[in-house]
């Protein structure tokens, strides 16, 4: 019989892969005396997606450490969060969550009998809880309530009072579930510190808080139920999984904001303690990694190709999803799924005059694309596959841009050349260096992969606007909001024509001097 883990081993299991722990000393003190009581809550809003395997994997760790784990289906929270779950769908969505979360846990081998499941409305409508909500509202400032929910509650132009109640209810849940600790994503941090500040004012103990990092989605930003392109649904068909992974952001050598690598680190490795890269013998054959750090190092050094990484994740992910698909392939759960998440055609029409009823225009004029001149090129100090360039785009100071072009374009071919730069992406750190733009390049579709920076017409000056034919007049966004995925949606229709001209939906990329092109990669993509 396997010996029970000691306090130190339990501590390691509970905290591994977490981004932050608030209350480490209290955690260790409890583990020396008894088992930890912990809860994880999920608001029953959009359909759970594969990123939910990240908390499921941690719940498996908690159980291995002997913790008493409660899973809260926060149905009332779902309604309070700007009515993400309409009241008439609340019961149906909660039932869907109960079924799909249990199916996920079973698919990774978590014994359900060791878990306690509870709905928020099982206790949040009681006289005692309601009185505590009023007591809390008498000591919490409006400023603190708004600040606490800023990362979690949907932010709108005219916020509802319900959004201010949300953090208080989540704080009270810790007391009413009688736990020592709450587990959630690091986006919950402000709610956690809010709870630590205000629960003692009601005479309740301050709890421990355990925070997972936010796992990037397939497009490089947070994976979200409301952002279709950033996520893989738990019930997606195998062909849809392949399609979405194929489009996933996974730049050669780039380990920053790489959703494919993050999924391996936070889900696949903790579950199996190894990961196998599947590839043909001519590319080195299969390779088994028993430490994530070794895989990340090989990917950073381009020993592992993005295509092989994606294919290997696809196989491993489908093994996790198969039991869930099978469970939901029955008439009862199919009916529940369709009722809980009716198609837009069946959904209740928006009220007349309601805001945001019209879809946002996703047009090329929203992109701030300019001609740039490369002033300097250096190897990234911490990444052999990346260049750090200084590029003049007609502003007082050149922009710093990080590009994964080392294996495709010699340094001397970049120096002093004209390039095409996307300038209104949100600045993003790549291996510690903030990149203030993206050099647009043509890329071959076959193997071996070839990449060529796009060429503006001869005679262009740094800072000249690049536009798509027919969209000359629009004003670009000041900054593209990552959640809106404007660039990703437009990029899906970028291509190189048979005469090597850059196009969007067969319309040419232009400057005032003519067409933007590439040297030789006809029929390629643009990224």
Short mmCIF file of C-alpha atoms in Angstrom, two decimals:
data_model
loop_
_atom_site.label_atom_id
_atom_site.label_comp_id
_atom_site.label_asym_id
_atom_site.label_seq_id
_atom_site.Cartn_x
_atom_site.Cartn_y
_atom_site.Cartn_z
CA UNK A 1 0.00 0.00 0.00
CA UNK A 2 1.37 3.42 -1.00
CA UNK A 3 2.40 5.62 1.94
CA UNK A 4 0.44 8.83 2.45
CA UNK A 5 2.39 11.95 1.43
CA UNK A 6 3.94 14.06 4.20
CA UNK A 7 3.24 17.80 4.74
CA UNK A 8 6.13 18.91 2.49
CA UNK A 9 5.09 16.59 -0.36
CA UNK A 10 1.47 17.71 0.03
CA UNK A 11 2.61 21.34 -0.13
CA UNK A 12 4.50 20.61 -3.36
CA UNK A 13 1.48 18.90 -4.97
CA UNK A 14 -0.88 21.71 -3.94
CA UNK A 15 1.36 24.55 -5.15
CA UNK A 16 3.14 23.16 -8.25
CA UNK A 17 2.54 25.16 -11.44
CA UNK A 18 0.67 27.88 -9.50
CA UNK A 19 1.52 31.50 -10.21
CA UNK A 20 0.91 32.79 -6.69
CA UNK A 21 -0.08 31.66 -3.20
CA UNK A 22 -1.45 34.08 -0.59
CA UNK A 23 -1.05 32.59 2.90
CA UNK A 24 1.82 30.11 2.46
CA UNK A 25 2.66 29.94 6.19
CA UNK A 26 -0.97 29.22 7.11
CA UNK A 27 -1.11 26.53 4.39
CA UNK A 28 1.92 24.70 5.79
CA UNK A 29 0.62 25.02 9.36
CA UNK A 30 -2.70 23.37 8.40
CA UNK A 31 -0.97 20.58 6.47
CA UNK A 32 1.06 19.70 9.56
CA UNK A 33 -2.17 19.23 11.54
CA UNK A 34 -4.87 17.98 9.14
CA UNK A 35 -6.09 17.85 5.52
CA UNK A 36 -6.73 21.13 3.71
CA UNK A 37 -10.30 22.07 2.78
CA UNK A 38 -10.43 23.90 -0.54
CA UNK A 39 -12.98 24.97 -3.13
CA UNK A 40 -12.98 25.90 -6.78
CA UNK A 41 -15.93 27.76 -8.26
CA UNK A 42 -17.03 28.20 -11.84
CA UNK A 43 -19.75 30.57 -13.04
CA UNK A 44 -22.14 28.68 -15.32
CA UNK A 45 -21.93 31.00 -18.35
CA UNK A 46 -20.41 30.03 -21.74
CA UNK A 47 -19.57 26.44 -22.65
CA UNK A 48 -16.50 25.10 -20.83
CA UNK A 49 -13.56 24.58 -23.21
CA UNK A 50 -10.26 22.70 -23.09
CA UNK A 51 -8.59 25.33 -20.87
CA UNK A 52 -10.85 24.01 -18.09
CA UNK A 53 -8.52 21.00 -18.01
CA UNK A 54 -6.02 23.35 -16.29
CA UNK A 55 -8.04 23.68 -13.04
CA UNK A 56 -9.14 20.02 -13.40
CA UNK A 57 -5.48 19.00 -13.42
CA UNK A 58 -4.89 21.02 -10.23
CA UNK A 59 -7.95 19.44 -8.60
CA UNK A 60 -6.30 16.07 -9.32
CA UNK A 61 -3.19 17.39 -7.51
CA UNK A 62 -5.30 18.54 -4.54
CA UNK A 63 -6.84 15.07 -4.22
CA UNK A 64 -3.41 13.40 -4.42
CA UNK A 65 -2.41 15.69 -1.54
CA UNK A 66 -5.39 14.45 0.49
CA UNK A 67 -7.37 17.71 0.31
CA UNK A 68 -11.13 17.84 0.84
CA UNK A 69 -12.28 19.49 -2.40
CA UNK A 70 -15.60 21.22 -3.10
CA UNK A 71 -16.63 22.26 -6.61
CA UNK A 72 -19.10 25.17 -6.68
CA UNK A 73 -21.35 25.68 -9.70
CA UNK A 74 -21.81 29.42 -9.25
CA UNK A 75 -25.18 29.81 -10.95
CA UNK A 76 -26.19 33.02 -9.18
CA UNK A 77 -22.81 34.59 -10.04
CA UNK A 78 -23.43 33.76 -13.71
CA UNK A 79 -26.62 35.80 -13.62
CA UNK A 80 -25.09 38.71 -11.67
CA UNK A 81 -22.20 39.04 -14.16
CA UNK A 82 -24.06 41.29 -16.60
CA UNK A 83 -26.63 38.51 -17.14
CA UNK A 84 -24.14 36.29 -18.99
CA UNK A 85 -26.58 33.48 -18.20
CA UNK A 86 -30.21 34.67 -18.67
CA UNK A 87 -32.48 33.63 -15.80
CA UNK A 88 -34.55 31.33 -18.02
CA UNK A 89 -31.37 29.43 -19.07
CA UNK A 90 -29.71 29.36 -15.63
CA UNK A 91 -30.98 25.93 -14.54
CA UNK A 92 -30.19 24.37 -17.94
CA UNK A 93 -26.65 25.75 -18.06
CA UNK A 94 -25.95 24.66 -14.50
CA UNK A 95 -27.04 21.12 -15.38
CA UNK A 96 -24.80 21.25 -18.49
CA UNK A 97 -21.82 22.36 -16.37
CA UNK A 98 -22.45 19.62 -13.82
CA UNK A 99 -22.42 16.97 -16.54
CA UNK A 100 -19.48 18.27 -18.54
CA UNK A 101 -17.21 19.06 -15.55
CA UNK A 102 -17.82 15.58 -14.12
CA UNK A 103 -17.07 14.08 -17.57
CA UNK A 104 -13.79 16.06 -17.70
CA UNK A 105 -12.76 14.85 -14.26
CA UNK A 106 -13.55 11.25 -15.19
CA UNK A 107 -11.52 11.58 -18.43
CA UNK A 108 -8.38 12.44 -16.42
CA UNK A 109 -9.01 9.71 -13.84
CA UNK A 110 -10.29 11.79 -10.92
CA UNK A 111 -12.60 9.76 -8.64
CA UNK A 112 -15.84 11.73 -8.31
CA UNK A 113 -16.73 10.15 -4.97
CA UNK A 114 -13.88 12.11 -3.37
CA UNK A 115 -15.38 15.44 -4.43
CA UNK A 116 -18.29 17.47 -3.10
CA UNK A 117 -20.46 19.27 -5.67
CA UNK A 118 -22.74 22.17 -4.74
CA UNK A 119 -24.74 24.92 -6.50
CA UNK A 120 -24.58 28.51 -5.34
CA UNK A 121 -28.37 28.78 -5.10
CA UNK A 122 -28.36 25.82 -2.67
CA UNK A 123 -27.28 28.24 0.08
CA UNK A 124 -26.94 31.78 -1.35
CA UNK A 125 -30.69 32.45 -1.09
CA UNK A 126 -30.87 31.56 2.61
CA UNK A 127 -31.84 34.11 5.25
CA UNK A 128 -28.38 33.99 6.88
CA UNK A 129 -26.44 34.44 3.64
CA UNK A 130 -28.71 37.26 2.47
CA UNK A 131 -28.25 39.08 5.78
CA UNK A 132 -24.46 38.76 5.40
CA UNK A 133 -24.70 40.27 1.89
CA UNK A 134 -26.43 43.30 3.47
CA UNK A 135 -23.87 43.43 6.29
CA UNK A 136 -21.05 43.35 3.77
CA UNK A 137 -22.64 46.07 1.63
CA UNK A 138 -22.66 48.35 4.70
CA UNK A 139 -18.85 48.25 5.02
CA UNK A 140 -17.61 47.81 1.42
CA UNK A 141 -16.97 50.96 -0.62
CA UNK A 142 -18.27 51.23 -4.17
CA UNK A 143 -14.67 51.85 -5.30
CA UNK A 144 -13.40 48.62 -3.73
CA UNK A 145 -16.29 46.53 -5.11
CA UNK A 146 -15.74 47.86 -8.64
CA UNK A 147 -11.96 47.39 -8.43
CA UNK A 148 -12.32 43.82 -7.12
CA UNK A 149 -14.45 42.74 -10.08
CA UNK A 150 -12.49 44.58 -12.77
CA UNK A 151 -10.71 41.48 -14.13
CA UNK A 152 -13.62 39.06 -13.81
CA UNK A 153 -16.96 40.87 -14.14
CA UNK A 154 -17.80 41.89 -17.71
CA UNK A 155 -17.00 45.59 -18.13
CA UNK A 156 -19.63 47.63 -19.96
CA UNK A 157 -20.34 51.32 -20.57
CA UNK A 158 -23.23 51.43 -18.10
CA UNK A 159 -22.41 48.83 -15.40
CA UNK A 160 -25.22 47.21 -13.44
CA UNK A 161 -25.42 47.14 -9.64
CA UNK A 162 -25.29 43.31 -9.82
CA UNK A 163 -21.64 43.47 -10.91
CA UNK A 164 -20.75 45.27 -7.66
CA UNK A 165 -22.39 42.49 -5.61
CA UNK A 166 -20.38 39.75 -7.36
CA UNK A 167 -17.07 40.07 -5.40
CA UNK A 168 -18.90 40.17 -2.06
CA UNK A 169 -20.76 36.96 -2.78
CA UNK A 170 -17.55 35.22 -3.82
CA UNK A 171 -15.91 36.33 -0.56
CA UNK A 172 -18.85 35.05 1.52
CA UNK A 173 -18.72 31.68 -0.29
CA UNK A 174 -15.44 30.96 1.54
CA UNK A 175 -17.21 31.19 4.89
CA UNK A 176 -20.41 29.38 3.91
CA UNK A 177 -18.53 26.50 2.27
CA UNK A 178 -16.41 26.19 5.45
CA UNK A 179 -13.11 25.97 3.59
CA UNK A 180 -9.52 26.93 4.40
CA UNK A 181 -8.65 27.99 0.87
CA UNK A 182 -10.06 29.12 -2.46
CA UNK A 183 -8.47 28.19 -5.79
CA UNK A 184 -8.83 30.16 -9.02
CA UNK A 185 -7.02 31.93 -11.85
CA UNK A 186 -4.70 34.85 -11.21
CA UNK A 187 -7.39 37.05 -12.81
CA UNK A 188 -9.29 36.50 -9.52
CA UNK A 189 -6.53 38.08 -7.44
CA UNK A 190 -8.38 41.35 -6.77
CA UNK A 191 -11.43 39.41 -5.55
CA UNK A 192 -9.18 37.28 -3.33
CA UNK A 193 -7.52 40.32 -1.73
CA UNK A 194 -10.98 41.92 -1.38
CA UNK A 195 -12.10 38.82 0.58
CA UNK A 196 -8.98 38.97 2.78
CA UNK A 197 -9.72 42.62 3.58
CA UNK A 198 -13.46 42.43 4.24
CA UNK A 199 -14.30 38.98 5.67
CA UNK A 200 -12.60 39.81 9.01
CA UNK A 201 -14.86 42.88 9.29
CA UNK A 202 -17.80 40.44 9.59
CA UNK A 203 -15.93 38.35 12.16
CA UNK A 204 -14.90 35.66 9.64
CA UNK A 205 -11.40 34.26 9.12
CA UNK A 206 -9.10 35.28 6.30
CA UNK A 207 -8.57 32.37 3.89
CA UNK A 208 -5.66 31.05 1.84
CA UNK A 209 -5.75 31.82 -1.88
CA UNK A 210 -4.16 29.68 -4.62
CA UNK A 211 -3.83 31.10 -8.13
CA UNK A 212 -3.22 29.43 -11.46
CA UNK A 213 -1.55 31.42 -14.26
CA UNK A 214 -3.83 32.48 -17.12
CA UNK A 215 -3.22 30.03 -19.94
CA UNK A 216 -2.96 31.66 -23.38
CA UNK A 217 -5.59 30.69 -25.92
CA UNK A 218 -4.81 29.42 -29.39
CA UNK A 219 -4.44 32.98 -30.68
CA UNK A 220 -1.99 33.94 -27.94
CA UNK A 221 -4.38 35.79 -25.61
CA UNK A 222 -6.46 34.41 -22.73
CA UNK A 223 -8.57 31.41 -23.74
CA UNK A 224 -12.20 32.52 -23.37
CA UNK A 225 -15.64 30.94 -23.68
CA UNK A 226 -16.85 34.04 -25.50
CA UNK A 227 -13.96 34.16 -28.04
CA UNK A 228 -14.69 31.34 -30.49
CA UNK A 229 -11.31 31.47 -32.25
CA UNK A 230 -9.29 31.29 -29.03
CA UNK A 231 -10.73 28.01 -27.76
CA UNK A 232 -11.40 24.36 -28.50
CA UNK A 233 -14.81 23.25 -27.27
CA UNK A 234 -14.98 20.02 -25.27
CA UNK A 235 -17.46 18.59 -27.78
CA UNK A 236 -15.63 19.74 -30.93
CA UNK A 237 -15.23 17.03 -33.56
CA UNK A 238 -11.73 15.72 -34.26
CA UNK A 239 -11.61 17.57 -37.58
CA UNK A 240 -12.48 20.84 -35.76
CA UNK A 241 -9.72 20.22 -33.22
CA UNK A 242 -7.24 19.70 -36.07
CA UNK A 243 -8.43 22.87 -37.84
CA UNK A 244 -8.21 25.06 -34.73
CA UNK A 245 -4.80 23.72 -33.72
CA UNK A 246 -3.53 24.26 -37.25
CA UNK A 247 -4.43 27.96 -36.95
CA UNK A 248 -3.04 28.26 -33.40
CA UNK A 249 -0.31 30.80 -32.70
CA UNK A 250 2.89 28.76 -32.40
CA UNK A 251 5.76 30.74 -33.91
CA UNK A 252 9.02 28.76 -34.33
CA UNK A 253 11.25 29.28 -31.31
CA UNK A 254 8.77 31.58 -29.52
CA UNK A 255 7.73 30.25 -26.10
CA UNK A 256 5.98 33.45 -24.99
CA UNK A 257 2.15 33.49 -25.12
CA UNK A 258 2.25 30.09 -26.81
CA UNK A 259 -1.08 28.44 -26.00
CA UNK A 260 0.01 25.05 -27.41
CA UNK A 261 3.07 24.85 -25.15
CA UNK A 262 1.10 26.16 -22.16
CA UNK A 263 -1.50 23.40 -22.56
CA UNK A 264 1.29 20.81 -22.46
CA UNK A 265 2.82 22.42 -19.35
CA UNK A 266 -0.35 22.88 -17.33
CA UNK A 267 -2.45 19.90 -18.41
CA UNK A 268 -0.66 17.11 -20.25
CA UNK A 269 2.56 16.99 -18.22
CA UNK A 270 0.92 17.02 -14.75
CA UNK A 271 -1.45 14.23 -15.82
CA UNK A 272 1.08 11.87 -17.42
CA UNK A 273 4.48 13.15 -16.15
CA UNK A 274 5.69 12.88 -19.75
CA UNK A 275 4.91 14.06 -23.26
CA UNK A 276 5.72 12.35 -26.56
CA UNK A 277 6.55 14.34 -29.69
CA UNK A 278 5.29 12.30 -32.62
CA UNK A 279 7.21 12.72 -35.88
CA UNK A 280 8.42 10.78 -38.88
CA UNK A 281 11.75 8.96 -38.75
CA UNK A 282 13.24 11.31 -41.36
CA UNK A 283 12.71 14.21 -38.89
CA UNK A 284 14.26 12.33 -35.98
CA UNK A 285 11.43 9.98 -34.96
CA UNK A 286 9.34 10.09 -31.78
CA UNK A 287 10.89 11.63 -28.68
CA UNK A 288 9.62 11.28 -25.10
CA UNK A 289 10.11 14.19 -22.69
CA UNK A 290 9.92 13.56 -18.95
CA UNK A 291 10.49 17.23 -18.01
CA UNK A 292 8.58 20.13 -19.51
CA UNK A 293 11.64 22.40 -19.31
CA UNK A 294 13.52 20.13 -21.73
CA UNK A 295 10.67 20.32 -24.25
CA UNK A 296 10.46 24.11 -23.96
CA UNK A 297 14.24 24.37 -24.45
CA UNK A 298 14.14 22.20 -27.58
CA UNK A 299 11.23 24.24 -28.98
CA UNK A 300 13.04 27.52 -28.25
CA UNK A 301 16.11 26.18 -30.05
CA UNK A 302 13.87 24.93 -32.91
CA UNK A 303 14.77 21.28 -32.38
CA UNK A 304 11.01 20.70 -32.17
CA UNK A 305 8.95 22.02 -35.10
CA UNK A 306 5.57 23.76 -34.44
CA UNK A 307 3.84 21.31 -36.79
CA UNK A 308 5.08 18.29 -34.83
CA UNK A 309 4.16 19.99 -31.54
CA UNK A 310 0.59 20.68 -32.74
CA UNK A 311 0.14 17.16 -34.15
CA UNK A 312 1.30 15.61 -30.87
CA UNK A 313 -1.02 17.82 -28.80
CA UNK A 314 -3.88 16.94 -31.16
CA UNK A 315 -3.41 13.20 -30.46
CA UNK A 316 -3.11 13.68 -26.68
CA UNK A 317 -6.04 16.11 -26.53
CA UNK A 318 -8.37 13.83 -28.47
CA UNK A 319 -7.62 11.04 -25.97
CA UNK A 320 -8.94 13.36 -23.24
CA UNK A 321 -11.94 14.49 -25.27
CA UNK A 322 -13.07 11.05 -26.55
CA UNK A 323 -14.76 9.96 -23.27
CA UNK A 324 -16.52 13.36 -23.03
CA UNK A 325 -17.78 13.16 -26.62
CA UNK A 326 -18.97 9.61 -25.96
CA UNK A 327 -20.86 10.62 -22.81
CA UNK A 328 -22.60 13.48 -24.62
CA UNK A 329 -23.49 11.31 -27.61
CA UNK A 330 -26.83 10.40 -26.08
CA UNK A 331 -30.22 11.96 -26.79
CA UNK A 332 -30.69 13.29 -23.25
CA UNK A 333 -27.42 15.25 -23.12
CA UNK A 334 -27.68 16.38 -26.74
CA UNK A 335 -31.09 17.82 -25.88
CA UNK A 336 -29.67 19.50 -22.76
CA UNK A 337 -26.79 21.03 -24.74
CA UNK A 338 -29.12 22.49 -27.39
CA UNK A 339 -31.52 23.83 -24.75
CA UNK A 340 -28.80 25.40 -22.58
CA UNK A 341 -27.01 26.98 -25.55
CA UNK A 342 -29.63 27.63 -28.24
CA UNK A 343 -28.33 28.66 -31.64
CA UNK A 344 -28.56 32.41 -32.38
CA UNK A 345 -31.45 31.75 -34.76
CA UNK A 346 -33.45 30.21 -31.90
CA UNK A 347 -32.32 32.68 -29.26
CA UNK A 348 -34.55 35.46 -28.06
CA UNK A 349 -34.18 38.48 -30.38
CA UNK A 350 -32.52 41.58 -28.96
CA UNK A 351 -34.74 44.35 -27.76
CA UNK A 352 -35.30 47.15 -30.19
CA UNK A 353 -32.60 49.78 -29.87
CA UNK A 354 -30.38 47.57 -27.70
CA UNK A 355 -26.70 48.44 -27.85
CA UNK A 356 -24.19 46.11 -29.50
CA UNK A 357 -26.92 44.29 -31.48
CA UNK A 358 -25.06 45.07 -34.71
CA UNK A 359 -21.87 43.09 -35.38
CA UNK A 360 -18.69 45.11 -35.32
CA UNK A 361 -17.18 45.78 -38.77
CA UNK A 362 -13.95 43.85 -39.22
CA UNK A 363 -12.36 45.63 -42.18
CA UNK A 364 -8.70 46.09 -43.25
CA UNK A 365 -8.77 49.85 -42.65
CA UNK A 366 -8.74 49.13 -38.90
CA UNK A 367 -5.14 47.90 -39.22
CA UNK A 368 -2.37 50.48 -38.91
CA UNK A 369 0.07 49.04 -41.45
CA UNK A 370 3.05 51.19 -42.45
CA UNK A 371 6.27 51.03 -44.40
CA UNK A 372 9.21 50.71 -42.02
CA UNK A 373 12.96 50.95 -42.46
CA UNK A 374 15.13 48.59 -40.42
CA UNK A 375 17.73 50.74 -38.63
CA UNK A 376 19.44 47.96 -36.70
CA UNK A 377 19.22 44.18 -36.20
CA UNK A 378 20.61 42.21 -33.26
CA UNK A 379 20.16 38.68 -31.95
CA UNK A 380 17.79 38.52 -28.94
CA UNK A 381 19.95 38.21 -25.79
CA UNK A 382 17.85 35.29 -24.45
CA UNK A 383 16.50 33.60 -27.58
CA UNK A 384 18.64 32.31 -30.45
CA UNK A 385 15.66 32.18 -32.84
CA UNK A 386 14.65 35.83 -32.42
CA UNK A 387 15.92 39.15 -33.77
CA UNK A 388 15.48 42.46 -31.97
CA UNK A 389 15.11 45.19 -34.60
CA UNK A 390 14.89 48.99 -34.43
CA UNK A 391 12.47 50.07 -37.16
CA UNK A 392 11.73 53.63 -38.32
CA UNK A 393 8.01 54.07 -39.06
CA UNK A 394 7.99 57.86 -39.36
CA UNK A 395 7.72 58.54 -35.62
CA UNK A 396 10.15 60.61 -33.48
CA UNK A 397 11.81 57.40 -32.23
CA UNK A 398 12.20 54.03 -33.98
CA UNK A 399 10.12 51.12 -32.67
CA UNK A 400 11.58 48.03 -31.05
CA UNK A 401 10.27 44.90 -32.80
CA UNK A 402 11.00 41.24 -31.99
CA UNK A 403 10.76 38.82 -34.93
CA UNK A 404 11.30 35.05 -35.23
CA UNK A 405 13.25 35.39 -38.48
CA UNK A 406 16.72 34.19 -37.52
CA UNK A 407 16.53 30.87 -39.38
CA UNK A 408 14.85 32.39 -42.43
CA UNK A 409 16.49 35.75 -43.15
CA UNK A 410 20.20 36.54 -42.65
CA UNK A 411 20.87 39.59 -40.49
CA UNK A 412 22.57 41.46 -43.32
CA UNK A 413 19.49 41.07 -45.56
CA UNK A 414 17.33 42.81 -42.96
CA UNK A 415 19.69 45.68 -42.19
CA UNK A 416 18.55 48.92 -43.89
CA UNK A 417 15.78 47.23 -45.90
CA UNK A 418 12.18 48.40 -46.14
CA UNK A 419 9.58 46.19 -44.48
CA UNK A 420 5.83 46.23 -43.86
CA UNK A 421 4.96 46.67 -40.18
CA UNK A 422 1.67 46.22 -38.33
CA UNK A 423 1.82 49.07 -35.81
CA UNK A 424 -1.34 48.93 -33.69
CA UNK A 425 -1.06 45.56 -31.99
CA UNK A 426 -0.93 45.78 -28.21
CA UNK A 427 2.80 45.83 -27.23
CA UNK A 428 3.85 42.40 -25.99
CA UNK A 429 6.95 41.09 -24.21
CA UNK A 430 8.81 38.34 -26.04
CA UNK A 431 11.41 36.67 -23.84
CA UNK A 432 11.71 39.86 -21.78
CA UNK A 433 11.89 42.39 -24.66
CA UNK A 434 8.77 44.43 -25.46
CA UNK A 435 7.81 44.22 -29.13
CA UNK A 436 5.97 47.25 -30.52
CA UNK A 437 4.85 45.82 -33.84
CA UNK A 438 4.89 42.85 -36.21
CA UNK A 439 6.92 42.54 -39.41
CA UNK A 440 4.51 41.06 -41.98
CA UNK A 441 5.99 38.18 -43.94
CA UNK A 442 5.01 35.75 -46.66
CA UNK A 443 5.25 32.10 -45.62
CA UNK A 444 5.29 28.94 -47.73
CA UNK A 445 2.60 26.34 -47.10
CA UNK A 446 4.82 23.29 -47.58
CA UNK A 447 7.93 21.86 -45.97
CA UNK A 448 10.63 22.95 -45.50
CA UNK A 449 9.06 26.21 -44.40
CA UNK A 450 10.24 29.38 -46.14
CA UNK A 451 9.62 32.95 -44.96
CA UNK A 452 10.16 36.25 -46.78
CA UNK A 453 9.42 39.75 -45.41
CA UNK A 454 6.89 41.62 -47.56
CA UNK A 455 8.41 44.25 -49.86
CA UNK A 456 6.90 47.73 -50.24
CA UNK A 457 7.27 49.32 -53.70
CA UNK A 458 10.66 50.85 -54.47
CA UNK A 459 10.90 54.51 -53.49
CA UNK A 460 8.59 54.31 -50.44
CA UNK A 461 9.49 56.26 -47.30
CA UNK A 462 9.35 55.10 -43.70
CA UNK A 463 5.93 55.82 -42.20
CA UNK A 464 3.91 55.61 -45.44
CA UNK A 465 0.51 54.00 -44.97
CA UNK A 466 -0.12 50.56 -46.44
CA UNK A 467 -3.78 49.85 -47.18
CA UNK A 468 -5.98 47.30 -48.90
CA UNK A 469 -7.47 48.23 -52.26
CA UNK A 470 -10.95 49.72 -51.70
CA UNK A 471 -10.29 50.50 -48.01
CA UNK A 472 -8.13 53.58 -48.39
CA UNK A 473 -10.36 55.97 -46.43
CA UNK A 474 -10.89 54.30 -43.06
CA UNK A 475 -9.09 55.29 -39.86
CA UNK A 476 -7.13 52.52 -38.07
CA UNK A 477 -7.84 51.66 -34.44
CA UNK A 478 -5.49 53.35 -31.96
CA UNK A 479 -4.79 49.89 -30.54
CA UNK A 480 -6.29 46.55 -31.52
CA UNK A 481 -8.00 45.01 -28.50
CA UNK A 482 -6.74 41.42 -28.09
CA UNK A 483 -10.19 40.13 -27.10
CA UNK A 484 -11.76 41.42 -30.34
CA UNK A 485 -9.36 39.37 -32.50
CA UNK A 486 -9.61 41.93 -35.34
CA UNK A 487 -6.20 41.10 -36.83
CA UNK A 488 -6.69 37.34 -36.52
CA UNK A 489 -10.06 37.50 -38.30
CA UNK A 490 -8.62 39.58 -41.15
CA UNK A 491 -5.42 37.52 -41.34
CA UNK A 492 -7.44 34.39 -42.13
CA UNK A 493 -8.02 35.88 -45.62
CA UNK A 494 -4.48 37.20 -46.21
CA UNK A 495 -2.60 35.43 -49.00
CA UNK A 496 0.06 35.80 -51.68
CA UNK A 497 -1.26 35.76 -55.25
CA UNK A 498 0.23 33.73 -58.09
CA UNK A 499 2.21 36.82 -59.16
CA UNK A 500 3.55 37.28 -55.60
CA UNK A 501 1.31 40.22 -54.60
CA UNK A 502 0.05 40.49 -51.00
CA UNK A 503 -3.76 40.36 -50.91
CA UNK A 504 -6.82 40.27 -48.66
CA UNK A 505 -9.78 38.55 -50.32
CA UNK A 506 -8.18 39.05 -53.75
CA UNK A 507 -7.72 42.81 -53.09
CA UNK A 508 -4.13 44.06 -53.29
CA UNK A 509 -2.08 45.57 -50.47
CA UNK A 510 -1.04 48.99 -51.77
CA UNK A 511 0.91 52.14 -51.00
CA UNK A 512 0.62 55.34 -53.03
CA UNK A 513 3.50 54.00 -55.19
CA UNK A 514 2.00 50.63 -56.02
CA UNK A 515 1.57 47.03 -54.86
CA UNK A 516 3.14 45.27 -51.87
CA UNK A 517 4.74 41.96 -52.85
CA UNK A 518 7.19 39.25 -51.85
CA UNK A 519 10.16 37.78 -53.68
CA UNK A 520 9.02 34.27 -54.61
CA UNK A 521 6.44 32.58 -52.32
CA UNK A 522 3.45 32.55 -54.66
CA UNK A 523 0.30 31.07 -53.14
CA UNK A 524 1.68 31.44 -49.62
CA UNK A 525 0.14 32.83 -46.43
CA UNK A 526 0.91 36.09 -44.61
CA UNK A 527 1.78 36.30 -40.93
#
